[in-house]
Amino acid sequence: MKLTMQHLAIIGITLLLPCNIGCRPLRKNANHKKTKSSLSYDLKKAPIDKDTHPVVILGGGVSGLNAATRLGMVNYKPLVVQGPIPGGLLTQSHSVRNWPGEIDIDGKSLTDKMYAQAKNAGTIFSSASVTAVDFSCWPYRITLDDGPTPKTISALSVIIAMGTTPNYLNVPGEKTFFGKGVSTCAVCDGDLYRDQTVAIVGGGDAAITEAAYLAKLAKKVYVLVRKDHLRAQDKRKDEVLAKKNVEVLFSTAVKQVHGTDQEVTHLTLENTKTKEQRTLNTNALFLAIGSKPNSALFKGYLDLDAHGYIKIDSTPDHDITHYSPAQKTSLPGVYAIGDIADPHFKQADAAAGDGCKAALQANEFLEHLGFDPDSFEKRKMQTHRSIPEAKPAPAQKPQAVIVEVSSEQKLNELLKQTGMVTIVDLYANWCGPCRGMMPTLKKIATDYAGKVRVLKVNVDTVPSVKRTYSVRGIPRIIFYDATGKKVVDRTGALNYQGFSSELSKIIGS
Ligand code: NDP
């Protein structure tokens, strides 16, 4: 399943940090265009330390990765904060047919190639998520959820590539059954409904893409469209909808999701014209009803449109760059790329193109400030050396425990060994959010070593756990306290704060 709930949680934590040490306040209110004519971006006087980066890219999807490669090529060592889904939403696409030079490639393979290319160019990757920004001073400050205590870094230039989060229907039962049949990602969860009946709600291109994927697995696929026509433009739509196991129900709204403790059983549907209601038996409901930009952190700093997309400023910035207009936001040196700034096209290749343009702009911006990669690194080193390194504590640290469990029997044996909090992670290799959560789990196992152990179970290599644990979505995360009692059982990835908050309830902080 996509990390949508987590995304929302992350976005909900919008701290506007006070401007204090480590950055120079801008002379005027940062969210107004006036700032551009009153730049106080003086690189010589700027406070630079070991956590200052020339360019920080927020988001590791195709747009962010392409920007990183371009900046890496000019020796900028950009930092990519990958967020909860490394590779972005494209990793959840099983078939990408509109990427230049590729006839048909799955999203994960495509983004893996781009990741390798960016890394090869010198990009630094962080698996953290952004929890706050402070763009009221420069270098811009960014707070990351990167361990037990949040970490604040700073950047001379920021490229925002944080994408969008799927919409929800907000009908009864949707939240209750989220992860137990309700999903926003067919590629993530579709395999759990092999030979079963599924429904997709939505009439756009995403609904057609989901239908194309699910039609290969499911016995029956219903596409529920609230209007009497589709919005989708995808050329495959006639071919997909003509499949024997696909049926479109037009003028149909989902009013409620029903089920048992563990799974979805049926939906209440309403004819939007006659208001007549009916029941549709289904094992899953996939939401494909559009998305919202993940821009809440930037409100007050950058101009957003009425729907929350970051506005791209088309006014040429001749004093800074000769490129125009290209991904500039209302703040100098801050660029927005991909879906977060694109209410219309939302195409992977367009997003990658945005990344290229933003990288060239950021390069121009930094050159305008007199930035030089070598002298910047020297300055960082000097600052670094002037602060004495903390001596490592001599005490022996307990070892992190992460066990890959090979059978259900082994899992049961391990669960009987109590005395420590246990986190069981039911995952699969094809699940992007599961992969994205792995660095966080490693960090949790390390930071809570001696108190918490992690047992990982691949639901494909240990398929019996799907039945035993009634798995209807992954990652499924189950917490057991030190006595072996199950205390939390949830579906959907968690970030570091999410794990810490559950653990502090179980073992105290
Ligand atoms: P869209 O906004 O294009 O479509 C959303 C669909 O969901 C519409 O049919 C809309 O209905 C319906 N909808 C919205 N809210 C509700 C609701 N509450 N109840 C029922 N139905 C609802 O979103 P997509 O995610 O499909 O696509 C977004 C963009 O990404 C588009 O530009 C698309 O072209 C692109 N895209 C391209 C793909 C490709 O090239 N293969 C794949 C996926 C996306 P209504 O029409 O009545 O408003």
XYZ file of C-alpha atoms and ligand atoms in Angstrom:
557
model
C 0.000 0.000 0.000
C 1.174 3.526 -0.587
C 2.368 5.532 2.359
C -0.476 7.907 2.106
C -1.520 7.967 5.753
C 2.068 8.441 6.762
C 2.481 11.191 4.231
C -0.459 12.981 5.731
C 0.978 12.539 9.195
C 4.316 13.932 8.097
C 2.727 16.853 6.390
C 0.599 17.500 9.446
C 3.711 18.240 11.509
C 4.365 21.704 10.184
C 6.673 23.509 12.543
C 7.682 26.967 11.528
C 11.004 27.105 13.293
C 12.232 30.384 14.710
C 15.044 31.892 12.724
C 18.044 31.734 15.007
C 21.562 30.420 14.731
C 22.786 29.029 11.474
C 21.061 31.260 8.982
C 20.888 34.888 7.996
C 17.393 36.401 8.220
C 16.095 37.703 4.926
C 15.537 41.393 4.942
C 11.882 41.183 4.017
C 9.059 38.749 4.530
C 10.201 35.649 2.746
C 6.945 34.742 1.066
C 6.715 37.837 -1.063
C 8.170 38.617 -4.406
C 9.675 41.756 -2.888
C 12.340 39.491 -1.426
C 13.814 39.056 -4.861
C 14.660 42.715 -5.180
C 16.144 42.843 -1.699
C 18.402 39.828 -1.695
C 20.567 39.376 1.332
C 22.179 36.249 -0.043
C 25.802 36.926 0.768
C 27.746 33.700 0.512
C 30.874 35.194 2.100
C 28.964 36.114 5.258
C 26.642 33.113 5.275
C 26.955 30.802 8.268
C 28.226 27.550 6.784
C 28.777 24.423 8.812
C 29.176 20.712 8.213
C 25.400 20.371 7.775
C 25.175 23.044 5.079
C 24.682 21.701 1.563
C 24.914 23.603 -1.725
C 21.652 22.051 -2.939
C 19.158 19.915 -1.043
C 16.571 18.064 -3.106
C 13.438 17.176 -1.166
C 12.030 14.004 -2.718
C 13.643 11.075 -4.494
C 11.242 10.450 -7.380
C 12.150 10.817 -11.043
C 12.227 14.623 -10.940
C 14.457 14.740 -7.852
C 16.764 12.004 -9.150
C 17.240 13.726 -12.487
C 17.994 17.049 -10.780
C 20.506 15.226 -8.557
C 22.305 13.660 -11.518
C 22.631 17.042 -13.232
C 23.985 18.708 -10.095
C 26.229 15.782 -9.286
C 27.772 16.107 -12.741
C 28.993 19.611 -11.866
C 30.470 18.336 -8.610
C 27.835 19.840 -6.284
C 27.324 16.649 -4.232
C 23.596 17.325 -3.890
C 21.751 15.821 -0.947
C 18.538 13.980 -1.822
C 16.129 13.564 1.077
C 14.263 10.565 -0.244
C 11.267 10.621 2.078
C 8.991 7.689 2.696
C 8.949 6.263 -0.857
C 12.461 6.142 -2.385
C 12.001 6.358 -6.135
C 8.622 8.040 -5.657
C 5.185 6.962 -6.801
C 6.523 5.705 -10.144
C 7.987 2.702 -8.289
C 4.374 1.570 -7.914
C 3.772 1.519 -11.646
C 4.083 -1.921 -13.237
C 4.307 -0.657 -16.778
C 5.737 2.660 -17.939
C 5.393 3.055 -21.696
C 5.944 6.750 -22.128
C 9.552 7.031 -20.949
C 11.993 8.121 -23.667
C 13.953 5.177 -24.986
C 11.967 2.506 -23.125
C 9.196 0.570 -24.845
C 7.843 -0.836 -21.594
C 9.613 -0.774 -18.241
C 8.388 -1.225 -14.689
C 8.673 1.845 -12.468
C 10.978 0.215 -9.935
C 13.565 -0.774 -12.579
C 13.418 2.690 -14.070
C 13.922 4.514 -10.774
C 16.642 2.038 -9.726
C 18.571 3.008 -12.867
C 18.083 6.688 -12.127
C 19.148 6.199 -8.507
C 22.340 4.431 -9.631
C 23.056 7.210 -12.123
C 22.563 9.941 -9.505
C 24.709 8.066 -6.983
C 27.431 7.607 -9.569
C 27.406 11.361 -10.128
C 28.158 11.942 -6.443
C 24.702 12.418 -4.954
C 24.336 11.898 -1.212
C 21.109 10.117 -0.210
C 19.217 10.383 3.057
C 16.299 8.110 3.904
C 14.843 10.721 6.259
C 11.590 12.611 5.782
C 11.228 16.381 5.979
C 9.210 17.539 8.977
C 9.708 21.315 8.798
C 11.353 24.063 6.803
C 12.394 27.584 7.668
C 12.709 29.671 4.535
C 12.612 32.974 6.434
C 16.372 33.052 6.557
C 19.255 31.947 4.401
C 20.880 29.441 4.049
C 17.452 27.834 4.127
C 16.821 25.476 7.023
C 15.287 22.036 6.741
C 14.382 19.771 9.641
C 14.589 16.042 9.062
C 13.087 13.132 10.912
C 16.393 11.284 11.020
C 16.718 9.438 14.292
C 15.698 9.890 17.897
C 16.072 13.670 17.705
C 15.156 15.731 14.632
C 18.139 17.019 12.676
C 18.294 20.459 11.092
C 20.405 20.992 8.010
C 20.763 24.040 5.800
C 20.931 24.618 2.060
C 22.010 27.408 -0.239
C 19.405 26.215 -2.735
C 16.430 23.888 -2.356
C 14.663 21.840 -5.031
C 11.240 20.630 -3.912
C 10.145 17.353 -5.502
C 7.725 16.006 -2.908
C 4.930 14.973 -5.236
C 1.336 14.376 -4.279
C -0.711 12.214 -1.911
C -3.782 10.294 -3.103
C -7.279 11.562 -2.330
C -9.739 9.630 -0.201
C -13.486 9.216 -0.600
C -14.241 10.045 3.043
C -17.090 7.544 3.230
C -17.895 5.282 6.204
C -15.714 2.176 6.339
C -12.908 3.589 4.157
C -10.565 4.285 7.086
C -11.597 1.177 9.020
C -10.719 -1.069 6.106
C -7.670 0.829 4.894
C -4.995 -1.834 4.566
C -7.621 -4.556 4.952
C -8.975 -4.271 1.428
C -9.039 -0.537 0.811
C -5.864 0.519 -0.964
C -4.438 3.313 -3.086
C -1.993 1.115 -4.959
C -2.855 -1.838 -7.172
C 0.782 -2.666 -7.841
C 1.489 -2.795 -4.095
C -1.529 -4.769 -2.982
C -3.078 -6.282 -6.116
C -1.320 -9.614 -5.724
C -3.212 -10.175 -2.468
C -6.450 -10.356 -4.477
C -5.407 -12.886 -7.094
C -8.510 -14.656 -8.481
C -10.784 -12.532 -6.312
C -13.176 -9.680 -7.073
C -11.919 -6.121 -6.848
C -13.375 -2.668 -7.461
C -11.598 0.491 -8.561
C -13.156 3.885 -7.997
C -12.290 6.719 -10.395
C -12.586 7.514 -14.066
C -9.179 9.052 -14.809
C -5.973 7.644 -16.272
C -4.953 6.239 -12.910
C -8.153 4.150 -12.797
C -7.406 2.764 -16.262
C -3.812 1.983 -15.294
C -4.995 0.201 -12.121
C -7.647 -1.699 -14.118
C -5.056 -2.833 -16.674
C -2.914 -4.237 -13.875
C -5.678 -5.827 -11.825
C -7.380 -7.410 -14.854
C -4.327 -9.675 -15.153
C -4.709 -10.946 -11.585
C -8.265 -10.679 -10.407
C -11.248 -12.801 -11.360
C -13.424 -9.722 -11.799
C -12.647 -5.999 -11.870
C -15.343 -3.354 -11.446
C -14.532 0.235 -12.370
C -16.859 2.620 -10.511
C -17.228 5.978 -12.257
C -19.352 8.709 -10.703
C -20.129 10.458 -14.021
C -21.620 8.895 -17.146
C -18.274 9.162 -18.925
C -14.595 8.672 -18.248
C -12.108 11.450 -17.835
C -9.241 9.157 -18.865
C -7.299 9.945 -22.031
C -5.071 6.862 -21.871
C -4.960 5.163 -25.281
C -5.291 1.774 -23.594
C -8.699 2.586 -22.138
C -10.828 0.869 -24.833
C -8.613 -2.189 -24.789
C -8.689 -2.393 -20.982
C -12.399 -1.849 -20.620
C -13.130 -4.424 -23.320
C -11.493 -7.190 -21.287
C -13.881 -9.969 -20.331
C -13.298 -9.622 -16.600
C -13.612 -5.811 -16.526
C -16.959 -4.107 -16.054
C -17.529 -0.357 -15.825
C -20.403 0.940 -13.717
C -21.090 4.537 -14.759
C -23.049 7.060 -12.649
C -21.988 5.112 -9.596
C -20.796 6.503 -6.268
C -19.368 4.508 -3.370
C -21.349 5.310 -0.236
C -19.913 2.824 2.271
C -17.322 0.080 2.640
C -18.368 -2.976 4.645
C -16.503 -5.989 5.923
C -15.584 -8.277 8.752
C -12.836 -7.669 11.328
C -10.157 -8.498 8.803
C -11.415 -7.852 5.300
C -13.712 -6.002 2.943
C -16.776 -7.951 1.882
C -19.002 -5.506 0.020
C -19.757 -1.886 -0.876
C -22.902 0.180 -0.805
C -23.175 1.940 -4.164
C -25.544 4.676 -5.233
C -26.685 5.561 -8.722
C -25.818 9.262 -8.936
C -28.812 9.942 -11.205
C -31.619 7.873 -9.664
C -30.169 7.751 -6.103
C -31.008 4.080 -6.068
C -28.709 2.061 -3.796
C -27.310 -1.424 -4.306
C -24.745 -3.766 -2.843
C -21.617 -4.877 -4.692
C -19.675 -7.839 -3.330
C -15.938 -7.253 -3.565
C -12.761 -8.241 -1.732
C -11.006 -4.923 -2.272
C -11.559 -1.317 -3.185
C -8.753 0.541 -4.961
C -8.923 4.327 -4.845
C -7.876 6.104 -8.048
C -9.525 9.483 -7.525
C -6.681 11.914 -7.998
C -4.257 13.410 -5.528
C -3.225 16.489 -3.561
C 0.198 18.163 -3.583
C 2.384 17.594 -0.499
C 3.011 21.293 -0.063
C 1.689 22.045 3.449
C 5.211 22.598 4.823
C 5.770 25.461 2.390
C 2.593 27.427 3.068
C 3.545 30.920 4.225
C 6.945 30.716 2.549
C 6.093 30.027 -1.092
C 3.162 31.064 -3.274
C 0.716 28.177 -3.664
C -2.334 28.033 -5.923
C -5.866 27.437 -4.657
C -5.334 23.653 -4.745
C -1.988 23.797 -2.936
C 0.289 23.317 -5.972
C 3.496 25.335 -5.674
C 3.298 28.213 -8.122
C 6.033 28.504 -10.662
C 7.075 32.083 -11.190
C 7.319 32.907 -14.859
C 8.967 36.285 -14.342
C 12.503 36.228 -15.689
C 15.107 36.590 -12.968
C 17.698 38.348 -15.083
C 19.676 39.451 -12.075
C 20.237 35.822 -11.074
C 19.840 33.522 -14.029
C 19.356 33.782 -17.736
C 17.056 30.738 -17.803
C 13.374 31.648 -17.597
C 10.826 30.582 -16.692
C 11.985 27.307 -15.223
C 10.689 25.866 -11.990
C 11.370 29.056 -9.984
C 9.155 29.511 -6.951
C 8.455 32.845 -5.281
C 11.771 32.574 -3.372
C 15.230 32.900 -4.935
C 17.145 29.649 -5.079
C 14.051 27.553 -4.307
C 12.655 25.458 -7.172
C 9.652 23.159 -7.374
C 9.526 20.202 -9.767
C 7.307 17.285 -10.707
C 3.730 16.763 -9.561
C 3.906 19.164 -6.586
C 4.117 22.019 -9.081
C 2.170 20.463 -11.931
C -1.620 20.467 -11.673
C -2.047 19.446 -15.318
C 0.377 16.982 -16.856
C 1.706 14.805 -14.034
C 3.846 12.757 -16.354
C 7.079 11.115 -15.320
C 9.071 12.365 -18.306
C 7.784 15.917 -17.790
C 8.771 15.696 -14.118
C 12.270 14.529 -15.027
C 12.496 17.485 -17.429
C 11.536 19.804 -14.569
C 14.405 18.288 -12.605
C 16.868 19.122 -15.351
C 15.649 22.720 -15.606
C 15.716 23.250 -11.839
C 19.240 21.847 -11.612
C 20.457 24.257 -14.304
C 18.689 27.106 -12.504
C 20.182 26.160 -9.143
C 23.606 25.999 -10.769
C 23.134 29.514 -12.170
C 21.868 30.772 -8.831
C 24.892 29.436 -6.990
C 27.318 30.708 -9.606
C 25.707 34.130 -9.272
C 26.506 33.991 -5.560
C 30.131 33.131 -6.324
C 29.783 29.511 -5.232
C 32.651 27.193 -5.961
C 32.388 23.519 -4.901
C 36.025 23.204 -3.783
C 36.194 26.307 -1.633
C 32.763 25.489 -0.178
C 33.991 22.048 0.895
C 37.133 23.602 2.433
C 34.984 26.056 4.380
C 32.793 23.236 5.658
C 35.868 21.280 6.737
C 37.283 24.281 8.594
C 34.044 24.738 10.478
C 33.959 21.033 11.139
C 37.536 20.958 12.498
C 36.976 23.967 14.748
C 34.354 21.996 16.673
C 36.057 19.293 18.726
C 34.791 15.824 17.911
C 32.882 14.183 20.739
C 34.816 11.176 22.040
C 32.910 7.928 21.659
C 31.636 6.513 24.918
C 33.772 3.578 26.016
C 30.756 1.495 27.116
C 29.867 -1.547 24.991
C 26.755 -0.865 22.956
C 24.205 -3.633 22.517
C 23.933 -5.039 18.990
C 20.979 -4.250 16.727
C 18.858 -7.348 16.086
C 17.133 -7.734 12.715
C 16.208 -11.287 11.792
C 14.985 -12.403 8.376
C 12.554 -15.147 9.309
C 12.460 -18.074 6.895
C 9.327 -19.947 8.022
C 6.196 -19.478 10.041
C 7.395 -22.111 12.485
C 10.600 -20.110 13.068
C 8.529 -16.964 13.555
C 6.412 -18.685 16.197
C 9.532 -19.961 17.977
C 11.062 -16.491 17.998
C 7.853 -14.915 19.259
C 7.933 -17.281 22.229
C 11.326 -15.844 23.221
C 10.190 -12.868 25.282
C 12.085 -10.285 27.331
C 12.373 -7.654 24.623
C 9.893 -5.672 22.523
C 9.448 -7.314 19.102
C 8.490 -5.621 15.860
C 7.293 -8.006 13.156
C 7.434 -6.562 9.650
C 5.418 -8.488 7.047
C 6.715 -7.245 3.706
C 7.378 -8.104 0.064
C 10.172 -7.099 -2.302
C 7.743 -5.682 -4.861
C 6.220 -3.326 -2.286
C 7.819 0.150 -2.621
C 6.715 1.408 0.820
C 8.115 -1.804 2.402
C 11.484 -1.172 0.773
C 11.304 2.488 1.686
C 10.784 1.621 5.356
C 13.818 -0.667 5.565
C 16.427 2.022 6.444
C 14.088 3.318 9.151
C 13.684 -0.175 10.607
C 17.471 -0.613 10.633
C 17.838 2.684 12.460
C 15.154 1.716 14.965
C 16.872 -1.624 15.595
C 20.169 0.218 16.130
C 18.849 3.064 18.273
C 16.750 0.726 20.428
C 19.318 -2.080 20.481
C 18.968 -4.147 23.634
C 15.329 -3.135 24.025
C 13.771 -3.921 20.650
C 14.337 -6.571 17.999
C 12.937 -6.669 14.463
C 11.664 -9.831 12.774
C 11.174 -9.477 9.032
C 8.926 -11.899 7.170
C 8.664 -11.858 3.383
C 5.041 -12.787 2.607
C 6.099 -14.230 -0.751
C 8.715 -16.606 0.642
C 6.603 -17.423 3.727
C 3.144 -17.369 2.102
C 1.392 -19.131 4.988
C 1.637 -15.930 7.086
C -0.770 -14.259 4.646
C -3.503 -16.599 5.888
C -2.440 -16.759 9.538
C -2.258 -12.984 9.840
C -5.094 -12.304 7.344
C -2.762 -10.033 5.399
C -4.786 -7.634 3.211
C -2.083 -5.009 2.798
C 1.626 -4.533 3.432
C 3.782 -3.514 5.108
C 1.956 -4.970 8.097
C 3.702 -4.007 11.336
C 2.956 -5.841 14.570
C 4.416 -4.809 17.930
C 4.683 -7.282 20.832
C 5.648 -6.074 24.304
C 8.426 -7.690 26.359
C 5.959 -10.259 27.752
C 5.044 -11.347 24.213
C 1.615 -9.695 24.196
C 0.509 -8.229 20.862
C -0.012 -4.505 21.513
C -0.202 -2.860 18.096
C -1.201 -4.372 14.744
C -1.302 -1.978 11.818
C -0.998 -1.841 8.065
C 1.026 0.810 6.248
C 4.577 2.053 6.595
C 5.753 4.079 9.560
C 8.445 6.721 9.669
C 10.957 7.047 12.498
C 8.656 9.225 14.563
C 5.819 6.738 14.088
C 7.947 3.842 15.367
C 9.316 5.937 18.259
C 5.873 7.033 19.299
C 4.572 3.430 19.383
C 7.708 2.250 21.216
C 7.516 5.026 23.792
C 3.982 3.830 24.623
C 5.271 0.271 25.043
C 8.624 0.794 26.768
C 8.581 4.453 27.749
C 10.887 7.012 26.131
P -7.713 12.634 -12.299
O -7.896 13.852 -11.475
O -7.365 12.753 -13.721
O -9.043 11.734 -12.240
C -9.652 11.476 -11.017
C -10.886 10.651 -11.283
O -11.458 10.341 -10.025
C -11.945 11.390 -12.089
O -12.627 10.465 -12.897
C -12.853 11.923 -10.991
O -14.178 12.028 -11.401
C -12.780 10.810 -9.989
N -13.088 11.266 -8.638
C -12.531 12.283 -7.943
N -13.053 12.341 -6.710
C -13.971 11.361 -6.631
C -14.842 10.910 -5.617
N -14.874 11.492 -4.432
N -15.651 9.862 -5.885
C -15.614 9.247 -7.099
N -14.809 9.606 -8.102
C -13.983 10.663 -7.860
O -6.651 11.788 -11.473
P -5.685 10.604 -11.943
O -4.968 10.217 -10.697
O -6.394 9.581 -12.698
O -4.657 11.323 -12.917
C -3.933 12.472 -12.478
C -3.003 12.934 -13.595
O -1.995 11.951 -13.798
C -3.716 13.125 -14.920
O -3.146 14.220 -15.552
C -3.396 11.850 -15.677
O -3.401 12.017 -17.082
C -2.006 11.504 -15.165
N -1.822 10.059 -15.204
C -1.342 9.523 -16.353
C -1.174 8.168 -16.476
C -0.675 7.623 -17.768
O -0.237 8.351 -18.604
N -0.739 6.328 -17.976
C -1.475 7.231 -15.372
C -2.021 7.898 -14.204
C -2.182 9.252 -14.148
P -14.716 13.276 -12.285
O -14.201 13.027 -13.659
O -16.173 13.112 -12.125
O -14.166 14.506 -11.635
